[in-house]
Amino acid sequence: MKKIFLYFSLASLSVLAVGCGVSGENEVAYVETQDYLAYNSYALDESLPGLSGDQFGEFADNPFVKTSQQPVSTFSVDADGASYAIVRRYLNSGYDVNPSSVRIEELLNYFTYDYASPTDGNNVAINAEVGDCPWNPQHHLLRLGIKGKELTEDEIPRANFVFLVDVSGSMFSSDKLDLLKSGLKELVYQMNPDDRISIITYSGEVKKLLESTTASHAATIVKAIDKLKADGCTAGGEALKMAYEEAMANYDPKCNNRIILGTDGDFNVGVTSTEALTEMVESYAKKGIYMTCLGFGMGNLNDEMMESISNHGNGTYHYIDSEDEMMKVFVHERERFVSVANDAKCQVTFDSTMVSEYRLIGYENRVMSSEDFENDEKDAGEIGAGQTITALYEIVINDDKDWSKVINKPFVTFDFRYKKSLDGQSIPLKKVLSVEDIFNKYGRSDNFYFAAGVAAYGMVLRNSPYKGDATIDMARSLVKNHMGKDLHGYRADLLELMDK
């Protein structure tokens, strides 16, 4: 009987939540039921609509490409880590993972790798290595590594942040608005005294809760954050416009001008289409306003929308599922709010006489045409201070080659471009691997095998047609035996997640 009661009470309350939120006694009942679903899902019937509202963009894995037909592969970097945290939330809550929520590049880039820092005045350093492919012994794996310049406290530019906070009824939950408020307050305490913060809220209406205020008045800012309460509809599009206008009103070209949006993505009033929202964020990105999207909660998470607007808004997308994740984003990796590499693109060129086929693992929605690589007007991804980016290619080398005759010849060239400022000219970097690197007898780095383990895990979760012999056990072994540096224990947490 308890299951039947929960089914009907959730169904009726969900109608209220999807429309304009909930209030009063119904609001409490809705939240309690959602919490029950999230943390006690094993006790409920799988037909209950607990996660039916989560929206993920569907995509197919990148296929193998014949090098003779297309020797050049080009893609934009992706510094997001939201997909990993979403997978973790699903597994920790007892749900099966939605394959469309698994973006392997975001699993890879959730973690920091032990890459060399930039030198010679560059803001970026690149590296690469190649070795055997663990899930397909007949193939090889190429790892590309990128690291953004680390900044000292004195080098971090002054901030002009606009906190754009969703206070609609659907945010009324301990894992949504309460968690967001906690994170924003933590960020305030980490900021420099002359950094500026504005707060705009939206539900049935859009309000400027706090005029632009310096962080030296932290008590005033925290008091405003404490006033945030959830109720009403979700006029997110109108609020986004006001947030950008507020950022422009306090714009300083020497500052880190940024919108920090916290929401479950449930925009249902005013400008609601992803296409219209991306057009808006693109226009302001060109004016120098960056975007950071923070996703919260389960059941009506609009992951597709938040990933899209962050991609088009010169920003990043994080999913906050816990206090630990809040600390990761707002404290341990706070410097990544500062972009040191703009419009960052990768181009990989294979020698078709040596490599017959290749496949880019992940980055499906970041693939670019080869002509766009040198086009400085073409938008691409941003890299934060101290951030590392990793990409993998599975490659097939020709088996009828006399490799001893070409041992010192290049078989792949890794080109990279980035801008130090949005309106600057792109700076080229290059890394070449020779045939000797393929047959190098020395062991590969922990970076190589750890990344391979993460990719294998992602392919199993997605049930990728290219997963080969990959299993959870294989992925776990690769990760466990090549942990490398694990300052905050994120890699150890991955092992625990794999055990689920």
Short mmCIF file of C-alpha atoms in Angstrom, two decimals:
data_model
loop_
_atom_site.label_atom_id
_atom_site.label_comp_id
_atom_site.label_asym_id
_atom_site.label_seq_id
_atom_site.Cartn_x
_atom_site.Cartn_y
_atom_site.Cartn_z
CA MET A 1 0.00 0.00 0.00
CA LYS A 2 2.88 2.38 0.72
CA LYS A 3 4.13 2.07 -2.84
CA ILE A 4 0.71 2.87 -4.27
CA PHE A 5 0.32 5.88 -1.98
CA LEU A 6 3.70 7.27 -3.01
CA TYR A 7 2.91 6.77 -6.66
CA PHE A 8 -0.28 8.82 -6.60
CA SER A 9 1.01 11.50 -4.25
CA LEU A 10 4.13 11.95 -6.37
CA ALA A 11 2.17 12.02 -9.61
CA SER A 12 -0.19 14.72 -8.36
CA LEU A 13 2.60 16.77 -6.79
CA SER A 14 4.75 16.50 -9.93
CA VAL A 15 2.02 18.31 -11.89
CA LEU A 16 2.32 21.22 -9.49
CA ALA A 17 6.11 21.16 -9.61
CA VAL A 18 6.34 21.16 -13.40
CA GLY A 19 3.93 24.06 -13.67
CA CYS A 20 4.94 26.79 -11.21
CA GLY A 21 6.52 25.01 -8.29
CA VAL A 22 4.73 24.14 -5.08
CA SER A 23 4.04 25.90 -1.84
CA GLY A 24 2.80 25.40 1.69
CA GLU A 25 2.03 21.88 2.88
CA ASN A 26 2.14 20.45 -0.63
CA GLU A 27 5.67 21.80 -1.03
CA VAL A 28 6.89 19.92 2.02
CA ALA A 29 5.17 16.75 0.90
CA TYR A 30 6.74 17.05 -2.55
CA VAL A 31 10.23 17.51 -1.15
CA GLU A 32 9.89 14.65 1.29
CA THR A 33 8.69 12.36 -1.48
CA GLN A 34 11.54 13.41 -3.77
CA ASP A 35 14.06 12.79 -1.00
CA TYR A 36 12.50 9.39 -0.38
CA LEU A 37 12.86 8.57 -4.05
CA ALA A 38 16.43 9.81 -4.26
CA TYR A 39 17.80 8.03 -1.23
CA ASN A 40 15.50 5.02 -0.89
CA SER A 41 14.88 4.14 -4.53
CA TYR A 42 15.63 0.48 -3.93
CA ALA A 43 12.37 0.27 -1.93
CA LEU A 44 10.22 1.70 -4.71
CA ASP A 45 8.76 0.31 -7.86
CA GLU A 46 10.89 1.18 -10.91
CA SER A 47 7.85 2.52 -12.75
CA LEU A 48 7.61 5.52 -10.41
CA PRO A 49 8.41 8.80 -12.22
CA GLY A 50 11.35 9.71 -10.03
CA LEU A 51 13.81 10.58 -12.84
CA SER A 52 11.49 10.76 -15.82
CA GLY A 53 11.98 14.52 -16.09
CA ASP A 54 15.79 14.51 -16.40
CA GLN A 55 16.74 15.69 -19.90
CA PHE A 56 19.93 14.54 -21.61
CA GLY A 57 20.94 15.09 -25.21
CA GLU A 58 21.28 11.81 -27.06
CA PHE A 59 24.39 11.19 -29.16
CA ALA A 60 26.23 8.34 -30.88
CA ASP A 61 29.86 7.47 -30.11
CA ASN A 62 32.41 8.78 -32.58
CA PRO A 63 33.06 6.05 -35.19
CA PHE A 64 36.34 4.83 -36.59
CA VAL A 65 37.53 6.98 -39.50
CA LYS A 66 39.70 5.74 -42.36
CA THR A 67 42.86 7.82 -42.42
CA SER A 68 43.15 7.53 -46.19
CA GLN A 69 39.86 9.44 -46.47
CA GLN A 70 40.26 11.87 -43.56
CA PRO A 71 43.74 12.09 -42.00
CA VAL A 72 42.91 15.20 -39.93
CA SER A 73 40.74 15.30 -36.80
CA THR A 74 39.76 18.62 -35.16
CA PHE A 75 37.86 19.32 -31.97
CA SER A 76 37.29 21.96 -29.31
CA VAL A 77 38.45 21.31 -25.75
CA ASP A 78 35.82 20.57 -23.10
CA ALA A 79 36.66 21.51 -19.52
CA ASP A 80 33.34 20.39 -18.01
CA GLY A 81 33.08 17.75 -15.31
CA ALA A 82 29.30 17.60 -14.84
CA SER A 83 28.77 14.18 -16.41
CA TYR A 84 30.97 12.43 -13.84
CA ALA A 85 29.11 13.96 -10.90
CA ILE A 86 25.75 13.06 -12.48
CA VAL A 87 26.85 9.44 -12.92
CA ARG A 88 27.99 9.42 -9.29
CA ARG A 89 24.65 10.79 -8.10
CA TYR A 90 22.70 8.16 -10.04
CA LEU A 91 24.82 5.30 -8.70
CA ASN A 92 24.87 6.58 -5.11
CA SER A 93 21.07 6.92 -5.24
CA GLY A 94 20.60 3.36 -6.48
CA TYR A 95 19.54 4.15 -10.05
CA ASP A 96 20.80 2.75 -13.32
CA VAL A 97 22.91 5.26 -15.24
CA ASN A 98 21.25 6.85 -18.27
CA PRO A 99 23.74 6.20 -21.14
CA SER A 100 23.01 9.67 -22.56
CA SER A 101 24.30 11.23 -19.34
CA VAL A 102 27.76 9.68 -19.88
CA ARG A 103 30.05 12.05 -21.76
CA ILE A 104 33.46 10.39 -21.60
CA GLU A 105 35.42 13.61 -22.07
CA GLU A 106 33.76 14.97 -18.91
CA LEU A 107 34.66 11.84 -16.98
CA LEU A 108 38.26 12.25 -18.11
CA ASN A 109 38.42 15.96 -17.34
CA TYR A 110 36.81 15.73 -13.92
CA PHE A 111 40.25 14.65 -12.70
CA THR A 112 43.52 16.58 -12.61
CA TYR A 113 46.53 14.92 -14.27
CA ASP A 114 50.22 15.28 -13.52
CA TYR A 115 51.10 17.30 -16.61
CA ALA A 116 54.04 19.68 -16.94
CA SER A 117 53.23 23.37 -16.54
CA PRO A 118 53.66 25.90 -19.38
CA THR A 119 57.00 27.61 -19.96
CA ASP A 120 58.42 30.34 -22.21
CA GLY A 121 55.57 32.75 -21.53
CA ASN A 122 52.85 30.40 -22.73
CA ASN A 123 49.55 29.96 -20.89
CA VAL A 124 49.29 26.34 -22.05
CA ALA A 125 51.56 23.31 -22.30
CA ILE A 126 50.79 20.20 -24.35
CA ASN A 127 52.06 16.62 -24.22
CA ALA A 128 51.26 13.24 -25.78
CA GLU A 129 52.10 9.54 -25.54
CA VAL A 130 51.00 6.33 -27.23
CA GLY A 131 50.73 2.75 -26.00
CA ASP A 132 48.75 -0.47 -26.32
CA CYS A 133 44.96 -0.20 -26.09
CA PRO A 134 43.79 -2.17 -22.99
CA TRP A 135 40.36 -3.13 -24.37
CA ASN A 136 41.61 -4.04 -27.83
CA PRO A 137 45.14 -5.52 -27.89
CA GLN A 138 45.28 -5.19 -31.69
CA HIS A 139 44.93 -1.41 -31.44
CA HIS A 140 46.90 1.43 -29.85
CA LEU A 141 45.83 4.32 -27.65
CA LEU A 142 47.01 7.89 -28.12
CA ARG A 143 46.74 10.22 -25.13
CA LEU A 144 46.81 14.01 -25.58
CA GLY A 145 47.44 16.19 -22.53
CA ILE A 146 46.93 19.92 -22.03
CA LYS A 147 47.62 22.05 -18.95
CA GLY A 148 46.62 25.64 -18.26
CA LYS A 149 48.95 28.03 -16.48
CA GLU A 150 48.66 28.11 -12.71
CA LEU A 151 48.10 31.50 -11.09
CA THR A 152 49.30 32.85 -7.78
CA GLU A 153 46.89 34.83 -5.59
CA ASP A 154 48.45 38.05 -6.85
CA GLU A 155 47.91 37.02 -10.49
CA ILE A 156 44.18 36.24 -10.16
CA PRO A 157 42.26 39.13 -11.72
CA ARG A 158 39.56 40.97 -9.81
CA ALA A 159 36.14 39.33 -10.11
CA ASN A 160 32.87 40.82 -11.32
CA PHE A 161 30.48 37.97 -10.52
CA VAL A 162 26.72 37.89 -10.91
CA PHE A 163 25.11 35.07 -8.95
CA LEU A 164 21.99 34.11 -10.90
CA VAL A 165 19.94 31.93 -8.55
CA ASP A 166 16.91 29.82 -9.41
CA VAL A 167 14.46 30.17 -6.49
CA SER A 168 11.50 28.49 -8.19
CA GLY A 169 9.45 25.85 -6.40
CA SER A 170 11.36 23.01 -8.04
CA MET A 171 14.52 24.17 -6.18
CA PHE A 172 12.90 23.62 -2.76
CA SER A 173 15.07 20.75 -1.57
CA SER A 174 18.10 20.17 0.62
CA ASP A 175 20.08 18.92 -2.42
CA LYS A 176 19.19 21.98 -4.49
CA LEU A 177 18.79 25.49 -3.07
CA ASP A 178 20.23 24.70 0.37
CA LEU A 179 23.33 23.19 -1.21
CA LEU A 180 23.64 26.11 -3.64
CA LYS A 181 23.41 28.66 -0.82
CA SER A 182 26.12 26.83 1.10
CA GLY A 183 28.40 26.86 -1.95
CA LEU A 184 27.86 30.52 -2.73
CA LYS A 185 28.68 31.51 0.85
CA GLU A 186 31.85 29.42 0.74
CA LEU A 187 32.89 31.17 -2.47
CA VAL A 188 32.27 34.60 -0.92
CA TYR A 189 34.65 33.77 1.92
CA GLN A 190 37.31 32.72 -0.60
CA MET A 191 37.14 35.91 -2.67
CA ASN A 192 39.41 38.93 -2.44
CA PRO A 193 38.09 42.08 -0.72
CA ASP A 194 37.82 44.11 -3.93
CA ASP A 195 35.96 41.41 -5.89
CA ARG A 196 32.37 42.36 -6.72
CA ILE A 197 29.20 40.28 -6.39
CA SER A 198 25.61 40.88 -7.50
CA ILE A 199 22.70 38.54 -6.83
CA ILE A 200 19.71 38.13 -9.15
CA THR A 201 16.93 35.68 -8.37
CA TYR A 202 14.17 34.29 -10.53
CA SER A 203 10.98 32.33 -10.01
CA GLY A 204 7.62 33.80 -11.01
CA GLU A 205 9.41 37.13 -11.29
CA VAL A 206 12.96 38.37 -11.67
CA LYS A 207 14.53 40.36 -8.83
CA LYS A 208 17.86 42.00 -8.16
CA LEU A 209 18.37 40.85 -4.59
CA LEU A 210 21.76 42.51 -4.16
CA GLU A 211 23.37 45.39 -6.03
CA SER A 212 27.00 44.89 -7.00
CA THR A 213 28.85 44.74 -3.67
CA THR A 214 32.52 44.22 -2.86
CA ALA A 215 33.49 41.04 -1.05
CA SER A 216 34.89 43.20 1.76
CA HIS A 217 31.22 43.42 2.80
CA ALA A 218 30.96 39.64 3.07
CA ALA A 219 28.43 39.81 5.90
CA THR A 220 26.04 41.83 3.71
CA ILE A 221 26.41 39.37 0.83
CA VAL A 222 25.92 36.32 3.06
CA LYS A 223 22.84 37.92 4.62
CA ALA A 224 21.36 38.31 1.13
CA ILE A 225 22.18 34.67 0.30
CA ASP A 226 20.44 33.55 3.49
CA LYS A 227 17.25 35.24 2.27
CA LEU A 228 16.98 32.95 -0.75
CA LYS A 229 13.77 30.89 -0.60
CA ALA A 230 12.17 28.70 -3.27
CA ASP A 231 8.66 29.37 -4.58
CA GLY A 232 6.94 30.01 -7.93
CA CYS A 233 7.50 29.44 -11.65
CA THR A 234 10.81 29.51 -13.50
CA ALA A 235 11.33 32.60 -15.69
CA GLY A 236 14.96 31.71 -16.38
CA GLY A 237 15.30 33.36 -19.78
CA GLU A 238 14.32 36.81 -18.51
CA ALA A 239 16.61 36.40 -15.52
CA LEU A 240 19.55 35.45 -17.73
CA LYS A 241 19.11 38.65 -19.68
CA MET A 242 19.01 40.76 -16.51
CA ALA A 243 22.14 38.98 -15.20
CA TYR A 244 24.06 39.81 -18.35
CA GLU A 245 22.91 43.43 -18.20
CA GLU A 246 24.09 43.59 -14.58
CA ALA A 247 27.47 42.11 -15.56
CA MET A 248 27.81 44.64 -18.37
CA ALA A 249 26.93 47.51 -16.03
CA ASN A 250 29.94 46.63 -13.88
CA TYR A 251 32.12 45.35 -16.72
CA ASP A 252 35.87 45.85 -16.51
CA PRO A 253 38.07 44.38 -19.28
CA LYS A 254 40.75 43.63 -16.66
CA CYS A 255 38.28 41.64 -14.53
CA ASN A 256 36.95 38.10 -14.59
CA ASN A 257 33.43 39.06 -15.69
CA ARG A 258 31.23 36.02 -15.12
CA ILE A 259 27.65 34.81 -14.58
CA ILE A 260 27.35 31.94 -12.08
CA LEU A 261 24.01 30.27 -12.71
CA GLY A 262 22.62 27.82 -10.15
CA THR A 263 19.53 25.87 -11.23
CA ASP A 264 17.97 22.50 -11.95
CA GLY A 265 17.41 23.88 -15.46
CA ASP A 266 13.62 23.80 -15.31
CA PHE A 267 12.90 26.98 -17.32
CA ASN A 268 9.16 27.06 -18.01
CA VAL A 269 8.24 30.75 -18.34
CA GLY A 270 9.35 33.31 -20.95
CA VAL A 271 12.39 32.41 -23.07
CA THR A 272 12.56 28.64 -22.60
CA SER A 273 14.01 27.06 -25.76
CA THR A 274 17.63 25.95 -25.65
CA GLU A 275 18.19 27.53 -29.07
CA ALA A 276 17.00 30.97 -27.92
CA LEU A 277 19.02 30.76 -24.72
CA THR A 278 22.21 29.78 -26.56
CA GLU A 279 21.78 32.72 -28.93
CA MET A 280 21.59 35.02 -25.93
CA VAL A 281 24.69 33.65 -24.18
CA GLU A 282 26.67 33.67 -27.42
CA SER A 283 25.99 37.36 -27.96
CA TYR A 284 27.23 38.26 -24.47
CA ALA A 285 30.19 35.87 -24.64
CA LYS A 286 31.46 37.98 -27.53
CA LYS A 287 31.33 40.98 -25.18
CA GLY A 288 33.58 39.28 -22.65
CA ILE A 289 31.09 37.82 -20.17
CA TYR A 290 31.87 34.21 -19.18
CA MET A 291 29.30 31.67 -17.99
CA THR A 292 29.48 29.02 -15.27
CA CYS A 293 26.48 26.68 -14.95
CA LEU A 294 25.85 24.76 -11.75
CA GLY A 295 23.26 21.98 -11.98
CA PHE A 296 21.40 20.61 -8.96
CA GLY A 297 18.99 17.80 -8.10
CA MET A 298 17.34 14.87 -9.84
CA GLY A 299 13.95 14.33 -11.43
CA ASN A 300 13.74 17.46 -13.57
CA LEU A 301 17.40 18.20 -14.31
CA ASN A 302 17.76 19.86 -17.72
CA ASP A 303 21.31 18.71 -18.38
CA GLU A 304 21.02 19.23 -22.12
CA MET A 305 20.15 22.92 -21.75
CA MET A 306 22.87 23.68 -19.20
CA GLU A 307 25.59 21.95 -21.20
CA SER A 308 24.53 23.82 -24.31
CA ILE A 309 24.46 27.33 -22.82
CA SER A 310 27.76 26.80 -21.01
CA ASN A 311 29.36 25.59 -24.26
CA HIS A 312 28.10 28.62 -26.15
CA GLY A 313 28.71 31.06 -23.30
CA ASN A 314 32.48 30.65 -22.92
CA GLY A 315 31.94 28.70 -19.75
CA THR A 316 31.89 25.43 -17.90
CA TYR A 317 29.17 23.20 -16.51
CA HIS A 318 29.35 21.48 -13.13
CA TYR A 319 26.82 19.26 -11.41
CA ILE A 320 26.72 19.69 -7.63
CA ASP A 321 25.58 16.53 -5.89
CA SER A 322 27.18 16.95 -2.46
CA GLU A 323 29.05 19.20 -0.05
CA ASP A 324 32.29 17.59 -1.25
CA GLU A 325 31.57 18.59 -4.84
CA MET A 326 30.70 22.08 -3.68
CA MET A 327 34.13 22.30 -2.01
CA LYS A 328 35.82 20.98 -5.15
CA VAL A 329 34.28 23.63 -7.38
CA PHE A 330 34.23 26.62 -5.01
CA VAL A 331 37.39 26.06 -2.93
CA HIS A 332 39.90 23.46 -4.14
CA GLU A 333 39.61 24.44 -7.82
CA ARG A 334 38.47 28.04 -7.40
CA GLU A 335 41.22 29.40 -9.66
CA ARG A 336 39.58 27.62 -12.59
CA PHE A 337 36.96 30.34 -12.64
CA VAL A 338 39.73 32.34 -14.36
CA SER A 339 40.20 31.42 -18.02
CA VAL A 340 43.86 31.36 -19.12
CA ALA A 341 43.20 29.87 -22.58
CA ASN A 342 40.30 30.97 -24.75
CA ASP A 343 38.91 29.36 -27.90
CA ALA A 344 41.20 26.37 -27.35
CA LYS A 345 41.22 23.85 -30.24
CA CYS A 346 43.04 20.63 -31.03
CA GLN A 347 43.96 19.25 -34.43
CA VAL A 348 45.50 15.81 -34.88
CA THR A 349 47.02 14.73 -38.19
CA PHE A 350 47.83 11.06 -38.81
CA ASP A 351 50.20 9.71 -41.44
CA SER A 352 47.91 7.52 -43.56
CA THR A 353 50.80 5.26 -44.57
CA MET A 354 51.25 4.29 -40.92
CA VAL A 355 47.79 4.65 -39.34
CA SER A 356 44.86 3.06 -41.17
CA GLU A 357 42.03 4.11 -38.82
CA TYR A 358 41.41 6.21 -35.72
CA ARG A 359 38.59 7.06 -33.34
CA LEU A 360 38.29 10.07 -31.03
CA ILE A 361 36.89 8.83 -27.70
CA GLY A 362 34.29 11.28 -26.45
CA TYR A 363 34.05 14.96 -27.48
CA GLU A 364 31.12 14.04 -29.76
CA ASN A 365 29.54 17.49 -29.53
CA ARG A 366 32.89 19.25 -29.79
CA VAL A 367 34.01 17.96 -33.20
CA MET A 368 34.93 20.76 -35.63
CA SER A 369 35.74 21.01 -39.31
CA SER A 370 39.44 21.17 -40.13
CA GLU A 371 38.95 24.62 -41.72
CA ASP A 372 37.82 26.05 -38.38
CA PHE A 373 41.12 25.29 -36.66
CA GLU A 374 42.94 28.40 -37.90
CA ASN A 375 39.81 30.57 -37.96
CA ASP A 376 40.13 32.86 -34.93
CA GLU A 377 36.50 33.91 -35.29
CA LYS A 378 35.32 30.36 -34.57
CA ASP A 379 34.29 29.81 -30.97
CA ALA A 380 35.86 26.96 -29.00
CA GLY A 381 36.39 25.92 -25.38
CA GLU A 382 38.08 27.65 -22.45
CA ILE A 383 40.66 26.29 -20.01
CA GLY A 384 40.84 27.51 -16.42
CA ALA A 385 43.97 28.33 -14.46
CA GLY A 386 45.82 25.15 -13.47
CA GLN A 387 43.30 22.96 -15.27
CA THR A 388 44.26 19.85 -17.21
CA ILE A 389 42.47 18.53 -20.31
CA THR A 390 42.84 14.98 -21.62
CA ALA A 391 41.77 13.38 -24.89
CA LEU A 392 42.20 9.84 -26.21
CA TYR A 393 42.29 8.34 -29.69
CA GLU A 394 42.05 4.63 -30.39
CA ILE A 395 44.20 4.00 -33.47
CA VAL A 396 44.88 1.11 -35.83
CA ILE A 397 48.40 0.99 -37.25
CA ASN A 398 49.16 -0.71 -40.56
CA ASP A 399 50.28 -4.29 -39.99
CA ASP A 400 52.15 -4.64 -43.30
CA LYS A 401 54.73 -1.95 -42.57
CA ASP A 402 58.46 -2.48 -42.18
CA TRP A 403 58.69 -0.21 -39.15
CA SER A 404 62.47 -0.46 -38.84
CA LYS A 405 62.81 1.69 -41.97
CA VAL A 406 60.64 4.54 -40.62
CA ILE A 407 61.42 4.31 -36.91
CA ASN A 408 62.37 8.01 -36.65
CA LYS A 409 59.61 9.39 -38.85
CA PRO A 410 56.55 11.15 -37.40
CA PHE A 411 53.29 9.20 -37.43
CA VAL A 412 51.07 11.81 -35.74
CA THR A 413 51.21 15.58 -35.27
CA PHE A 414 49.27 17.25 -32.45
CA ASP A 415 48.56 20.93 -33.15
CA PHE A 416 46.91 23.21 -30.60
CA ARG A 417 45.68 26.79 -30.72
CA TYR A 418 44.48 29.14 -28.00
CA LYS A 419 44.08 32.84 -27.23
CA LYS A 420 45.34 34.56 -24.10
CA SER A 421 42.39 36.96 -24.36
CA LEU A 422 39.08 36.61 -26.17
CA ASP A 423 39.93 39.39 -28.63
CA GLY A 424 43.54 38.29 -29.16
CA GLN A 425 45.19 36.28 -31.90
CA SER A 426 45.49 32.53 -31.50
CA ILE A 427 48.85 31.09 -30.46
CA PRO A 428 49.94 27.79 -32.07
CA LEU A 429 51.64 24.91 -30.27
CA LYS A 430 52.83 21.63 -31.78
CA LYS A 431 53.81 18.16 -30.57
CA VAL A 432 55.06 15.39 -32.87
CA LEU A 433 55.27 11.67 -32.05
CA SER A 434 57.51 9.41 -34.11
CA VAL A 435 57.19 5.70 -34.85
CA GLU A 436 59.80 5.12 -32.16
CA ASP A 437 57.22 6.32 -29.59
CA ILE A 438 54.87 3.51 -30.62
CA PHE A 439 57.42 0.79 -29.97
CA ASN A 440 59.09 2.42 -26.99
CA LYS A 441 59.98 -0.37 -24.55
CA TYR A 442 59.70 1.87 -21.51
CA GLY A 443 56.45 1.90 -19.55
CA ARG A 444 53.74 4.49 -20.10
CA SER A 445 52.88 7.05 -17.46
CA ASP A 446 50.24 6.75 -14.76
CA ASN A 447 48.43 9.50 -16.69
CA PHE A 448 48.11 7.16 -19.67
CA TYR A 449 46.71 4.17 -17.80
CA PHE A 450 44.49 6.14 -15.44
CA ALA A 451 42.89 7.92 -18.40
CA ALA A 452 42.47 4.58 -20.17
CA GLY A 453 40.71 3.21 -17.07
CA VAL A 454 38.33 6.16 -16.91
CA ALA A 455 37.53 5.88 -20.63
CA ALA A 456 36.93 2.13 -20.31
CA TYR A 457 34.56 2.78 -17.40
CA GLY A 458 32.67 5.35 -19.47
CA MET A 459 32.34 3.01 -22.44
CA VAL A 460 30.95 0.26 -20.22
CA LEU A 461 28.43 2.68 -18.65
CA ARG A 462 27.37 3.80 -22.13
CA ASN A 463 27.45 0.24 -23.45
CA SER A 464 29.49 1.65 -26.29
CA PRO A 465 29.71 -0.49 -29.45
CA TYR A 466 33.47 0.22 -29.32
CA LYS A 467 34.12 -0.99 -25.77
CA GLY A 468 35.79 -4.19 -26.98
CA ASP A 469 36.97 -6.23 -24.00
CA ALA A 470 36.39 -3.38 -21.52
CA THR A 471 34.76 -4.33 -18.23
CA ILE A 472 34.32 -2.62 -14.88
CA ASP A 473 37.01 -4.91 -13.46
CA MET A 474 39.44 -3.90 -16.21
CA ALA A 475 38.71 -0.22 -15.66
CA ARG A 476 39.08 -0.56 -11.90
CA SER A 477 42.41 -2.38 -12.23
CA LEU A 478 43.80 0.33 -14.50
CA VAL A 479 42.73 3.07 -12.12
CA LYS A 480 43.85 1.29 -8.92
CA ASN A 481 47.31 0.41 -10.26
CA HIS A 482 47.96 3.90 -11.64
CA MET A 483 46.42 6.28 -9.10
CA GLY A 484 49.17 8.88 -9.37
CA LYS A 485 48.67 12.04 -7.31
CA ASP A 486 45.34 12.16 -5.49
CA LEU A 487 45.49 15.30 -3.36
CA HIS A 488 41.80 15.44 -2.40
CA GLY A 489 40.92 11.77 -2.78
CA TYR A 490 38.84 12.10 -5.95
CA ARG A 491 40.54 9.10 -7.58
CA ALA A 492 39.98 6.95 -4.51
CA ASP A 493 36.30 7.96 -4.66
CA LEU A 494 36.22 6.69 -8.25
CA LEU A 495 37.28 3.24 -7.08
CA GLU A 496 34.42 3.20 -4.59
CA LEU A 497 32.03 4.27 -7.34
CA MET A 498 33.21 1.43 -9.59
CA ASP A 499 32.44 -1.02 -6.78
CA LYS A 500 28.78 0.01 -6.99
#
